[in-house]
PDB file of C-alpha atoms and ligand atoms in Angstrom:
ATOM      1  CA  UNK A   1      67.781 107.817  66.816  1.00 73.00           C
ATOM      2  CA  UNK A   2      65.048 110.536  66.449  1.00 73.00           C
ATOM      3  CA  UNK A   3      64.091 113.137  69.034  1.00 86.00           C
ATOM      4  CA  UNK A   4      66.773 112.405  71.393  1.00 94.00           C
ATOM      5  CA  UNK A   5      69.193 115.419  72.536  1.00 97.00           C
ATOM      6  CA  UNK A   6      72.099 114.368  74.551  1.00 97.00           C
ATOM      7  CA  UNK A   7      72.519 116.288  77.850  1.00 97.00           C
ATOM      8  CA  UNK A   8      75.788 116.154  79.754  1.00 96.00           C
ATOM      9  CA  UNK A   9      75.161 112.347  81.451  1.00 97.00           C
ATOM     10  CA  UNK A  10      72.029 111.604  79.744  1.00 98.00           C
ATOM     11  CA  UNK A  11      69.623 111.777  76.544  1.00 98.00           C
ATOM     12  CA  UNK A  12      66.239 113.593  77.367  1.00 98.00           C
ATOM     13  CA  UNK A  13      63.854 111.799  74.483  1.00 98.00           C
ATOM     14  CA  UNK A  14      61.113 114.501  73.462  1.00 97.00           C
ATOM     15  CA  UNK A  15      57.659 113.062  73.547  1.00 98.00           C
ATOM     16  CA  UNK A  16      55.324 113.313  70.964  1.00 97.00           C
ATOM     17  CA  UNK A  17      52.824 116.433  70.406  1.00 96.00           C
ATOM     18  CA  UNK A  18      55.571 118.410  72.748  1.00 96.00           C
ATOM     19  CA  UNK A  19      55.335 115.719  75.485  1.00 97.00           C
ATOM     20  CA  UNK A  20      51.794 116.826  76.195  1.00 96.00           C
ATOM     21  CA  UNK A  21      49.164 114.409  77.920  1.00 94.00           C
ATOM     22  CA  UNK A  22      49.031 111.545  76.836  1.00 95.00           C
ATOM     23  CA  UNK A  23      52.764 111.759  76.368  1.00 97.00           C
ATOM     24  CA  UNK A  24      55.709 112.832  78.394  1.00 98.00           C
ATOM     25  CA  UNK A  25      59.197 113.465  77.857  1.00 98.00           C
ATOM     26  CA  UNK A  26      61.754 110.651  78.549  1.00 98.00           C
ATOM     27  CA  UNK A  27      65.308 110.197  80.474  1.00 98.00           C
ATOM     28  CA  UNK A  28      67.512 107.799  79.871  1.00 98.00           C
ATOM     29  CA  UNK A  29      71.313 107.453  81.317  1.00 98.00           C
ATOM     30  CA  UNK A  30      72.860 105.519  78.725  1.00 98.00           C
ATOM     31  CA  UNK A  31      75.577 104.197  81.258  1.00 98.00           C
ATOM     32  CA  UNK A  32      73.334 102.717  83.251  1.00 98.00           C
ATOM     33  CA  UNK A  33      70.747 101.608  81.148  1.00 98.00           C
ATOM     34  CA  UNK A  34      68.343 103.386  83.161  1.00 98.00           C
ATOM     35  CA  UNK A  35      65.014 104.878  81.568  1.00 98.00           C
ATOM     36  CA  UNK A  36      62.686 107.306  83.153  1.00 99.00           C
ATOM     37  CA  UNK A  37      59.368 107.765  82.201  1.00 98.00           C
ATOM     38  CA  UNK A  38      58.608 105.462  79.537  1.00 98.00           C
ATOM     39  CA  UNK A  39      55.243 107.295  77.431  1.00 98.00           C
ATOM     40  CA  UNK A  40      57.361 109.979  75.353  1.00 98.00           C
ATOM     41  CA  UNK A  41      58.005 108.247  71.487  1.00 97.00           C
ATOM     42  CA  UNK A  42      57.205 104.303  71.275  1.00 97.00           C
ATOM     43  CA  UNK A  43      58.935 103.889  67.827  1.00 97.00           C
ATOM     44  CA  UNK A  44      61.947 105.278  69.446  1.00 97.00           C
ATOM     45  CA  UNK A  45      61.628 103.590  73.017  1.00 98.00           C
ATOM     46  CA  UNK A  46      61.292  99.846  70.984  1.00 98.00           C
ATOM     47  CA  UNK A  47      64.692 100.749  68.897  1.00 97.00           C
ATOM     48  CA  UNK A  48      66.374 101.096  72.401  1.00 98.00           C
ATOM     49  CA  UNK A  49      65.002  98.161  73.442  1.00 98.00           C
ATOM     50  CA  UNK A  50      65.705  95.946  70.786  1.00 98.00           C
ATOM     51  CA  UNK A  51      69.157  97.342  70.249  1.00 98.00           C
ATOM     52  CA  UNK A  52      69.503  95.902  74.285  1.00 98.00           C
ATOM     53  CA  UNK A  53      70.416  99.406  75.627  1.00 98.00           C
ATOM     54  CA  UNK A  54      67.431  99.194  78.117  1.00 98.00           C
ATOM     55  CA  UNK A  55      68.202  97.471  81.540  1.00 98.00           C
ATOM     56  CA  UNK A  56      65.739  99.314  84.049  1.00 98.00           C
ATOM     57  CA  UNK A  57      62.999 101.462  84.354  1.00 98.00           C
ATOM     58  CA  UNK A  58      62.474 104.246  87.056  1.00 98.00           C
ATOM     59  CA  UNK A  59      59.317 106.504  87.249  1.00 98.00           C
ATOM     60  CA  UNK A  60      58.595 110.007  89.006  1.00 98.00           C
ATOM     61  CA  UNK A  61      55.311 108.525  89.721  1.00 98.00           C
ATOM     62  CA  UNK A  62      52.224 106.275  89.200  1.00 97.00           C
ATOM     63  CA  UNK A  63      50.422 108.177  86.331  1.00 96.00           C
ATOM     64  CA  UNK A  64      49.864 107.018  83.294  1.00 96.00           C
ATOM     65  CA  UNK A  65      51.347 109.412  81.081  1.00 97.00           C
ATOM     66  CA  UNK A  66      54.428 108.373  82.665  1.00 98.00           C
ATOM     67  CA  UNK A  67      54.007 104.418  82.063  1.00 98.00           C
ATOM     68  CA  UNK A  68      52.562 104.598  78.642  1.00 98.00           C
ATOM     69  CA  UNK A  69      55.372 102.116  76.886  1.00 98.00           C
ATOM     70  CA  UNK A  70      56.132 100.169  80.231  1.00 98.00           C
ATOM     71  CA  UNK A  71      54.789  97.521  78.270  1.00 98.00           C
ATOM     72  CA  UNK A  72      57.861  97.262  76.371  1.00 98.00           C
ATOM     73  CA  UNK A  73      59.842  96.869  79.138  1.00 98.00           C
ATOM     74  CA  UNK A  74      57.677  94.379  81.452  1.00 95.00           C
ATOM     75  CA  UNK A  75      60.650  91.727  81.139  1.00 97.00           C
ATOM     76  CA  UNK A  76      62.716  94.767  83.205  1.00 98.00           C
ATOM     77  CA  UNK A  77      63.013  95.273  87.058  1.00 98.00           C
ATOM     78  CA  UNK A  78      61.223  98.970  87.611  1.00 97.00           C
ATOM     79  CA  UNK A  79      61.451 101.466  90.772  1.00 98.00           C
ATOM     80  CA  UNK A  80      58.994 104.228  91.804  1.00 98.00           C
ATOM     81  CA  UNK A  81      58.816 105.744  95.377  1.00 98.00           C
ATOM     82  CA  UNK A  82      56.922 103.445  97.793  1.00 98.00           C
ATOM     83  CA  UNK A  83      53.739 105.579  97.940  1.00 98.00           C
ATOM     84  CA  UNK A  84      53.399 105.791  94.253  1.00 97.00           C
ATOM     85  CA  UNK A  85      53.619 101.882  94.014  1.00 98.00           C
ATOM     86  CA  UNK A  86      49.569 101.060  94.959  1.00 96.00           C
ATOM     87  CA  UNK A  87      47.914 102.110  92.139  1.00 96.00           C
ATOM     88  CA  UNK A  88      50.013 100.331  89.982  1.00 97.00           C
ATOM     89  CA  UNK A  89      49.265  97.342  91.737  1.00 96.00           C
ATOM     90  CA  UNK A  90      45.694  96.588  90.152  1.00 95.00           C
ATOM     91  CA  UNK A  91      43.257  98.964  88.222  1.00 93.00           C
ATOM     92  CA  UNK A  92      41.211  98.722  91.224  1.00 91.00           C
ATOM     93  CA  UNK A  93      43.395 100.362  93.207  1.00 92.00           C
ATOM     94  CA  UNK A  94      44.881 102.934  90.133  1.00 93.00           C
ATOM     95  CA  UNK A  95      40.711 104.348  89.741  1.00 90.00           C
ATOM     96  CA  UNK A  96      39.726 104.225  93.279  1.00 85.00           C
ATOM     97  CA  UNK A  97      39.297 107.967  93.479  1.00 73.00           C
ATOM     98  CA  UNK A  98      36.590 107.391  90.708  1.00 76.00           C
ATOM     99  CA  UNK A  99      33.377 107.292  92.450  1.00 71.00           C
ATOM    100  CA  UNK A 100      31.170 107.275  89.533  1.00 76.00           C
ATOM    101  CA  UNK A 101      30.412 103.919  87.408  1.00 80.00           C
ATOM    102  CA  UNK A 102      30.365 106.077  84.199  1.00 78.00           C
ATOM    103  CA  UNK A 103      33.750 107.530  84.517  1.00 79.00           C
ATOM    104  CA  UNK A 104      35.312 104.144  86.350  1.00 84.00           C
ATOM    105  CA  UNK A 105      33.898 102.313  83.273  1.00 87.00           C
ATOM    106  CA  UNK A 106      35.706 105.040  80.562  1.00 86.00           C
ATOM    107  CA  UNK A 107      38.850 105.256  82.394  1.00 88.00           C
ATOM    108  CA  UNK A 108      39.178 100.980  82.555  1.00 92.00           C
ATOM    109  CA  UNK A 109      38.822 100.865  78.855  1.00 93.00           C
ATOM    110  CA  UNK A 110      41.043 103.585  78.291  1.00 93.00           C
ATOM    111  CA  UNK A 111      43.559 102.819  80.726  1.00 95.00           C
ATOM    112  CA  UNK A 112      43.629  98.813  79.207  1.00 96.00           C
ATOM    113  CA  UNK A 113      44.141  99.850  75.163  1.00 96.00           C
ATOM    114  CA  UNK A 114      45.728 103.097  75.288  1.00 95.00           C
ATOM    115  CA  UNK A 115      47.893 103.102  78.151  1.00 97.00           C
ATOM    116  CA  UNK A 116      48.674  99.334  78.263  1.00 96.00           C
ATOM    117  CA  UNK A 117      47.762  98.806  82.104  1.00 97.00           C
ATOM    118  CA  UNK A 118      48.335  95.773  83.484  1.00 95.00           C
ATOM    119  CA  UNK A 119      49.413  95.076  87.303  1.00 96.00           C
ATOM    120  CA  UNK A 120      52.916  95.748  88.100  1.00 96.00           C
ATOM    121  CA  UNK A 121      54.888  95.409  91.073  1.00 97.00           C
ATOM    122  CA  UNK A 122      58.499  97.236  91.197  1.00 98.00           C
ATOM    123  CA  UNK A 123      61.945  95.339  91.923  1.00 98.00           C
ATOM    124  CA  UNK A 124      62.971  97.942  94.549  1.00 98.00           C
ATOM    125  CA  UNK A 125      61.771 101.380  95.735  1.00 98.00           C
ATOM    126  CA  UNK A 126      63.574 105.040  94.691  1.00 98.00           C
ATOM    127  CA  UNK A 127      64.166 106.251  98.336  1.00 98.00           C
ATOM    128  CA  UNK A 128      64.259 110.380  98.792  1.00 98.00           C
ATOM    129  CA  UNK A 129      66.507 111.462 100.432  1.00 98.00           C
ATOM    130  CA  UNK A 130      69.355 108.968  98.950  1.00 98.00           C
ATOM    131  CA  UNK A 131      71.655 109.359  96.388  1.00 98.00           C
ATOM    132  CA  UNK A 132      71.975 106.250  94.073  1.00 98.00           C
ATOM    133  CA  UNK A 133      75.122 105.877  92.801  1.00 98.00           C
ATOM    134  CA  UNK A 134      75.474 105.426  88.702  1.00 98.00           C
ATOM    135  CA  UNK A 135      78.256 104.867  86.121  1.00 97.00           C
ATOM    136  CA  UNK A 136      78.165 107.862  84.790  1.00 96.00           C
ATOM    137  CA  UNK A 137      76.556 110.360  87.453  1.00 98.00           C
ATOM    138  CA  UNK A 138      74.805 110.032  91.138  1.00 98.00           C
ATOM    139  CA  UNK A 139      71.268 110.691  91.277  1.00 98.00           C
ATOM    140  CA  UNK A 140      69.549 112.379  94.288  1.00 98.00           C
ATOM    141  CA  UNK A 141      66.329 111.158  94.639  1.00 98.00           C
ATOM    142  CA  UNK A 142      64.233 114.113  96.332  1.00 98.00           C
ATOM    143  CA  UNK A 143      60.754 114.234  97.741  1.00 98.00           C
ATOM    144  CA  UNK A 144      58.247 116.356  95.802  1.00 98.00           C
ATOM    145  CA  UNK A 145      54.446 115.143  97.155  1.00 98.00           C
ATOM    146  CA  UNK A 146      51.757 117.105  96.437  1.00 98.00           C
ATOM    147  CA  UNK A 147      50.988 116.139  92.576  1.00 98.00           C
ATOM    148  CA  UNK A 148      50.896 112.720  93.768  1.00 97.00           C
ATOM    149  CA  UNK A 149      52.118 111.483  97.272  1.00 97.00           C
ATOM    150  CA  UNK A 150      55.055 109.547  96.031  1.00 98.00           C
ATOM    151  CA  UNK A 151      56.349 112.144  93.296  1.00 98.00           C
ATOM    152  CA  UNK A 152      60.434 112.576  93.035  1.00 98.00           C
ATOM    153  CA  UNK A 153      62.406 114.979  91.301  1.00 98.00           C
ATOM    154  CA  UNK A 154      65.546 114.021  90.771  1.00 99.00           C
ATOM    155  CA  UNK A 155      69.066 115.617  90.520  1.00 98.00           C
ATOM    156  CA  UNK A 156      72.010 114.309  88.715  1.00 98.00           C
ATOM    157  CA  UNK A 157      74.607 115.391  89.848  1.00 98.00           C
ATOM    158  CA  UNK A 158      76.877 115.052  86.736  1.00 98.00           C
ATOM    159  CA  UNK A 159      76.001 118.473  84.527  1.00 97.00           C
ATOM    160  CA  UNK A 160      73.992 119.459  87.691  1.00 98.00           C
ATOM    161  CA  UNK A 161      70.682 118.643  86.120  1.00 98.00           C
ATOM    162  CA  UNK A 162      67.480 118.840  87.842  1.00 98.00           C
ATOM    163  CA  UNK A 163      64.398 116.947  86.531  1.00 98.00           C
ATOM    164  CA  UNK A 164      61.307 118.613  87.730  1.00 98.00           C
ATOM    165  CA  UNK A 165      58.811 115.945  86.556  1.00 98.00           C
ATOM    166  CA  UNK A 166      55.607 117.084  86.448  1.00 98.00           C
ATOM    167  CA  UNK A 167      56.033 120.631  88.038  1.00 98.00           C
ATOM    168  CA  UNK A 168      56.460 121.270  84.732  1.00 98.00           C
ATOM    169  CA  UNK A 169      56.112 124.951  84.886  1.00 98.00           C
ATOM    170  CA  UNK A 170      53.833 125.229  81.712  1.00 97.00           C
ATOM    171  CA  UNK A 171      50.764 127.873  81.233  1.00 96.00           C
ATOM    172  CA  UNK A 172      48.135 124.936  82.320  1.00 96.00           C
ATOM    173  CA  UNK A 173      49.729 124.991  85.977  1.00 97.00           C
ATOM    174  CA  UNK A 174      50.030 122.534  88.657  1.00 98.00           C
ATOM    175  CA  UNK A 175      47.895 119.398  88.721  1.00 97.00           C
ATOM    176  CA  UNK A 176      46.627 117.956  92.068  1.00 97.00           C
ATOM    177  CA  UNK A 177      43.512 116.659  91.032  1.00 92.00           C
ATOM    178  CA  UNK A 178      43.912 113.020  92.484  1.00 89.00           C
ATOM    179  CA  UNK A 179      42.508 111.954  95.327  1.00 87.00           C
ATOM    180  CA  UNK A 180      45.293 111.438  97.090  1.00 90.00           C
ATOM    181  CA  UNK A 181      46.877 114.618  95.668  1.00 94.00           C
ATOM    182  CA  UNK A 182      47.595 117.747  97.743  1.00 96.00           C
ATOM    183  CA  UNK A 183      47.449 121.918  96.814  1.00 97.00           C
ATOM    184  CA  UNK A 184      49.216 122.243 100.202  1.00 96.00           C
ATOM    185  CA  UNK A 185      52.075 119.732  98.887  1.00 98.00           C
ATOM    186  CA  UNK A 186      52.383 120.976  95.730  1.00 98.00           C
ATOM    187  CA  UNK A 187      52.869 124.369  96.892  1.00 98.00           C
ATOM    188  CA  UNK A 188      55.723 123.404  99.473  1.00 98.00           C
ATOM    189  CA  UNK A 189      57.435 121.099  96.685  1.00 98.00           C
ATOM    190  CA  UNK A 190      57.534 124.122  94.070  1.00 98.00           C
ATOM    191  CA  UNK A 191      58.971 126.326  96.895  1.00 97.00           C
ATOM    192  CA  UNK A 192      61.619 123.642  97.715  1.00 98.00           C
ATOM    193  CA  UNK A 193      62.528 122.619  94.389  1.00 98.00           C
ATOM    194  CA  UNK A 194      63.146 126.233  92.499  1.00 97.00           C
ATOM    195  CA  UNK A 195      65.907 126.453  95.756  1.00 97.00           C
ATOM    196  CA  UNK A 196      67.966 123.589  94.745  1.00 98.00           C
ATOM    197  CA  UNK A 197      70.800 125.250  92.543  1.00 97.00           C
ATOM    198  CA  UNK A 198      71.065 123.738  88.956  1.00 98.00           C
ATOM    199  CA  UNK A 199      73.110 124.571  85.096  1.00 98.00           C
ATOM    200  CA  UNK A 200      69.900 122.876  83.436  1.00 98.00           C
ATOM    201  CA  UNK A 201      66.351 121.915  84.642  1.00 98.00           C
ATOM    202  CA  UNK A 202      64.196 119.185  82.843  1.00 98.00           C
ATOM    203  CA  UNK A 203      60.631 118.832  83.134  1.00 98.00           C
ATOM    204  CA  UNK A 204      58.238 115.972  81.647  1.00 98.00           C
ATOM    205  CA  UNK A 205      55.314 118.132  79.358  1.00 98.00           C
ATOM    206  CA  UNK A 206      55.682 120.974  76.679  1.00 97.00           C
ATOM    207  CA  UNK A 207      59.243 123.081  76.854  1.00 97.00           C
ATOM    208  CA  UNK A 208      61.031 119.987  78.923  1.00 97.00           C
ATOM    209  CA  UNK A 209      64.664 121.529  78.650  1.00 98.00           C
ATOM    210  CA  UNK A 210      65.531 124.656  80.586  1.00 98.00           C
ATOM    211  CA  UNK A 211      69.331 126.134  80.511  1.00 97.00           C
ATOM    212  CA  UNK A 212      69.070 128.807  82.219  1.00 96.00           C
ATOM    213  CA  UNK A 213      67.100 129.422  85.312  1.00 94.00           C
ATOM    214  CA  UNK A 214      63.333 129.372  84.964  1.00 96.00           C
ATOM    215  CA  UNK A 215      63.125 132.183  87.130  1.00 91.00           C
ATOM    216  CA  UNK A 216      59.799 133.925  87.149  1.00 95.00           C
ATOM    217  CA  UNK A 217      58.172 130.558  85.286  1.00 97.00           C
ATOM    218  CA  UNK A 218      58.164 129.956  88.911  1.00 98.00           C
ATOM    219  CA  UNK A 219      55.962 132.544  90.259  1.00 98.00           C
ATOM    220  CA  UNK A 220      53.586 132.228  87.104  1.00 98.00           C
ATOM    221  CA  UNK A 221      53.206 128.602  87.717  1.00 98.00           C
ATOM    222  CA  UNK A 222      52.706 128.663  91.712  1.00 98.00           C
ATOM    223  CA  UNK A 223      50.379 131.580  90.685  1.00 98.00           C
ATOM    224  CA  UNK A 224      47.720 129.864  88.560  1.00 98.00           C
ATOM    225  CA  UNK A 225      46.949 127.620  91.896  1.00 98.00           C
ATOM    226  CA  UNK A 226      46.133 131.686  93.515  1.00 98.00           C
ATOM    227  CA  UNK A 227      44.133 132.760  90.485  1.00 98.00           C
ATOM    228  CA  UNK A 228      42.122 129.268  90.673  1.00 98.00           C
ATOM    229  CA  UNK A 229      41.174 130.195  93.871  1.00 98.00           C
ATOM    230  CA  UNK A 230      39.989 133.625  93.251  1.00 98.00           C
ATOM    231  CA  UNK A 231      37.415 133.073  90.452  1.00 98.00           C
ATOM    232  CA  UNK A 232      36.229 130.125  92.521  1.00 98.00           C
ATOM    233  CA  UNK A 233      35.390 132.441  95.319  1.00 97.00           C
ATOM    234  CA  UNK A 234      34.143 135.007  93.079  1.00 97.00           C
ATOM    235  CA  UNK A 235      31.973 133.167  91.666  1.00 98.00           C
ATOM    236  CA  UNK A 236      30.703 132.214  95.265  1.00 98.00           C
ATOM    237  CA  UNK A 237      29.690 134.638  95.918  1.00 97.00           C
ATOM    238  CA  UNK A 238      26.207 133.388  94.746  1.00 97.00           C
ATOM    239  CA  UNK A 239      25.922 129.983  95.978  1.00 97.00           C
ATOM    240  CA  UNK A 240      26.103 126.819  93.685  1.00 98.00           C
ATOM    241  CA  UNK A 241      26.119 123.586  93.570  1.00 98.00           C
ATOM    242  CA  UNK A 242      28.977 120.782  92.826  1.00 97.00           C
ATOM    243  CA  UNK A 243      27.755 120.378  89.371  1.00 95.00           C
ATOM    244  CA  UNK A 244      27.045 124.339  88.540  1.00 97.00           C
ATOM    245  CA  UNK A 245      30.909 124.591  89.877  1.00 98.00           C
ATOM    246  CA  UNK A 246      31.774 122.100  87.435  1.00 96.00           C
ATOM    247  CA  UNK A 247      30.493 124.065  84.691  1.00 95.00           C
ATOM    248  CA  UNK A 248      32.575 126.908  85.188  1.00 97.00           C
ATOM    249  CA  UNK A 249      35.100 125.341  83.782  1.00 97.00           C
ATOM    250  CA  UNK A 250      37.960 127.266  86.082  1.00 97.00           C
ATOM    251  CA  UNK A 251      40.567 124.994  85.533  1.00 97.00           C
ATOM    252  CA  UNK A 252      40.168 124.193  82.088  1.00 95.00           C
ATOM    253  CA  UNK A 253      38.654 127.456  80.762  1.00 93.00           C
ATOM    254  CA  UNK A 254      35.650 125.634  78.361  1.00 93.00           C
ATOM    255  CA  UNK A 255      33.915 122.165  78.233  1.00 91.00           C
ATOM    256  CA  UNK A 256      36.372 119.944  76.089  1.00 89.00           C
ATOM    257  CA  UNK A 257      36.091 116.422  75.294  1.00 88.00           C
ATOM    258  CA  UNK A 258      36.336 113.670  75.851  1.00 83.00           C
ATOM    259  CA  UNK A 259      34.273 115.098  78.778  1.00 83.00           C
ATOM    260  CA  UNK A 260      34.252 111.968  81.040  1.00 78.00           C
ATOM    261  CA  UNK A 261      37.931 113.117  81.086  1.00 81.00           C
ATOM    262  CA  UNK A 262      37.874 116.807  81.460  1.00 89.00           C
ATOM    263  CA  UNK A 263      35.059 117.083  83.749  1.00 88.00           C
ATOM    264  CA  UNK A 264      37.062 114.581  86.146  1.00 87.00           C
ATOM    265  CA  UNK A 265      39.484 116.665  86.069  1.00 90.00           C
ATOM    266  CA  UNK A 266      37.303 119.849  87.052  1.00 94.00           C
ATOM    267  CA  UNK A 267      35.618 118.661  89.611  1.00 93.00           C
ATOM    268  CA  UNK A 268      38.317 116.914  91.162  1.00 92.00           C
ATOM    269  CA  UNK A 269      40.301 119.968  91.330  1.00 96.00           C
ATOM    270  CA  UNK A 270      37.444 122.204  92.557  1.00 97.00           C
ATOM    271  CA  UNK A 271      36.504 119.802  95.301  1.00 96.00           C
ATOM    272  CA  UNK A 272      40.804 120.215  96.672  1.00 96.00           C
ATOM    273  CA  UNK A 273      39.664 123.840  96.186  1.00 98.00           C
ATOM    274  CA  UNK A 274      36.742 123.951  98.090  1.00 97.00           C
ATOM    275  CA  UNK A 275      38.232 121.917 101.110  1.00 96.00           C
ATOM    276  CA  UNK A 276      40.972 124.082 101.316  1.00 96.00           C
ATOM    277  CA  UNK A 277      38.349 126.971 101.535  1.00 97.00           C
ATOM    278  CA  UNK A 278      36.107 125.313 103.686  1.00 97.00           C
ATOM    279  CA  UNK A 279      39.211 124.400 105.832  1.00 96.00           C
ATOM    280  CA  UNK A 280      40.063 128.089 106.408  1.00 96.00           C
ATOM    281  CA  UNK A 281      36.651 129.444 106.939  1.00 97.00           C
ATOM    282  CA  UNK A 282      36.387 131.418 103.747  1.00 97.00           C
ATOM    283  CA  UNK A 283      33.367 128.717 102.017  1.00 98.00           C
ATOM    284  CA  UNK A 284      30.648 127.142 103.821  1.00 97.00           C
ATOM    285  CA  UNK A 285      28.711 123.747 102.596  1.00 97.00           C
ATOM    286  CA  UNK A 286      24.934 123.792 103.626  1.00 95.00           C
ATOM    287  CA  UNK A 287      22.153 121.892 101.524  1.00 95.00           C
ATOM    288  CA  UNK A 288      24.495 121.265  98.646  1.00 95.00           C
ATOM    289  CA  UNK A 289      25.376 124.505  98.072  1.00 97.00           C
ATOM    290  CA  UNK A 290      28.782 126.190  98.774  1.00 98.00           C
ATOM    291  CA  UNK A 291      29.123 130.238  99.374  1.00 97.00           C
ATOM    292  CA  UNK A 292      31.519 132.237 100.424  1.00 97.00           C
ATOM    293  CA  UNK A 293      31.169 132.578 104.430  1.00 94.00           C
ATOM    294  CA  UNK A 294      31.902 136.685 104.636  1.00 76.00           C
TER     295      UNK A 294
HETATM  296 ZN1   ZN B 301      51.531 113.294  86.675  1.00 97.19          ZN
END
């Protein structure tokens, strides 16, 4: 089968364009039957299916370049961490951080054709904190909340594999745009996770296989959510508005379409930026405008 590479216990299955959005990298443990992360390479995912090798389906978390091909499996029990479940529950409750009709209205359509939504319950819940035990390896299911609430890593222990997810230590950095995501979070989870000793770390976008220790990946990584900050309150220094903050385009550098998607994405992450400021006294909020306080 194509773009699989087999990995002590398991076969990591490279998604398409480098397992970038709206793809991911897969898992599966053959033993088991267990796949992880079904959005990576669909011609590839339906051969395992039809050749019966498929017998569950476990995600990180509830986004959608995670779920992609669930579709192909919706005969299958799945698990996800209890906090992740919700959104998957209705599309409702998977765009209820979009406020605006316009964007609501482009993510439904693109959520219904591209990513194959439909409401989906799970079988049973990924606990962290446990170790499920596997022919073929344990897993340790560990917390890592921040990107969403509900996000695991997870550690096999056969081959002493850790699988990152999506602290996927790429050039983009961390994403905790949702509205349930947190910068706070995500900054403890990369701190706890790049202490757990490992021989090979996995992660779910771009590079995906790591043998030997990421090491300063680490610091980059953690260190985009600092620069972020920085040319935000730079450019406070005059004050603007929500939408003239938009249009700096920190996070993503330019405009890009499709911009319903992009500029979600901005502002999202600038408004998690600006609490956090506002939190600790560095930005005020008056009249629609934000500044720096000092
Ligand atoms: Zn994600």
């Amino acid at each position: 089968m194509k773009h699989i590479e087999r990995i002590g216990p398991l076969w990591f299955i490279r998604g398409q364009n480098r397992g970038r959005y709206p793809y991911c990298h897969s898992i599966f443990l053959p033993e088991a039957g267990i796949l992880i992360d079904p959005a990576s390479d669909r011609e590839t995912l339906t051969q395992m299916r039809d050749e019966g090798l498929v017998k569950a389906i476990w995600l990180s978390h509830w986004h959608e370049d995670h779920f992609k091909d669930l579709d192909l499996f919706d005969d299958l029990p799945f698990f996800i961490a209890r906090k992740d479940a919700p959104p998957l529950s209705s599309l409702e409750e998977f765009l209820a951080g979009y406020d605006s009709e316009e964007d609501f209205a482009y993510w439904q359509q693109v959520l219904l054709t591209e990513f194959h939504f439909r409401p989906r319950y799970p079988a049973g819940y990924l606990i962290p904190g446990t170790t499920v035990v596997l022919p073929g390896t344990r897993v340790d299911v560990i917390a890592a909340p921040g990107h969403t609430p509900g996000h695991v890593a997870l550690f096999f222990q056969e081959g002493e594999i850790l699988f990152l997810a999506d602290y996927d230590l790429t050039p983009f950095g961390p994403w905790y745009g949702d509205h349930n995501s947190s910068i706070e979070d995500t900054l403890a989870s990369l701190r706890y996770l790049r202490n757990i000793p490992a021989r090979v770390w996995l992660t779910s976008h771009e590079t995906g296989i790591f043998t030997s220790s990421p090491g300063e990946l680490w610091d980059k990584y953690e260190g985009v959510v600092y620069e972020r900050e920085k040319r935000l309150l730079q450019a406070l220094e005059k004050p603007k508005t929500m939408e003239e903050i938009v249009n700096l385009w920190i996070i993503y550098g330019r405009p890009r379409e499709p911009r319903a998607f992009f500029a979600f994405g901005e502002r999202a992450h600038m408004k998690k930026h600006l609490k956090s400021l506002i939190d600790r006294g560095l930005v005020t909020h008056k009249n629609g405008l934000f500044s720096r306080a000092d």
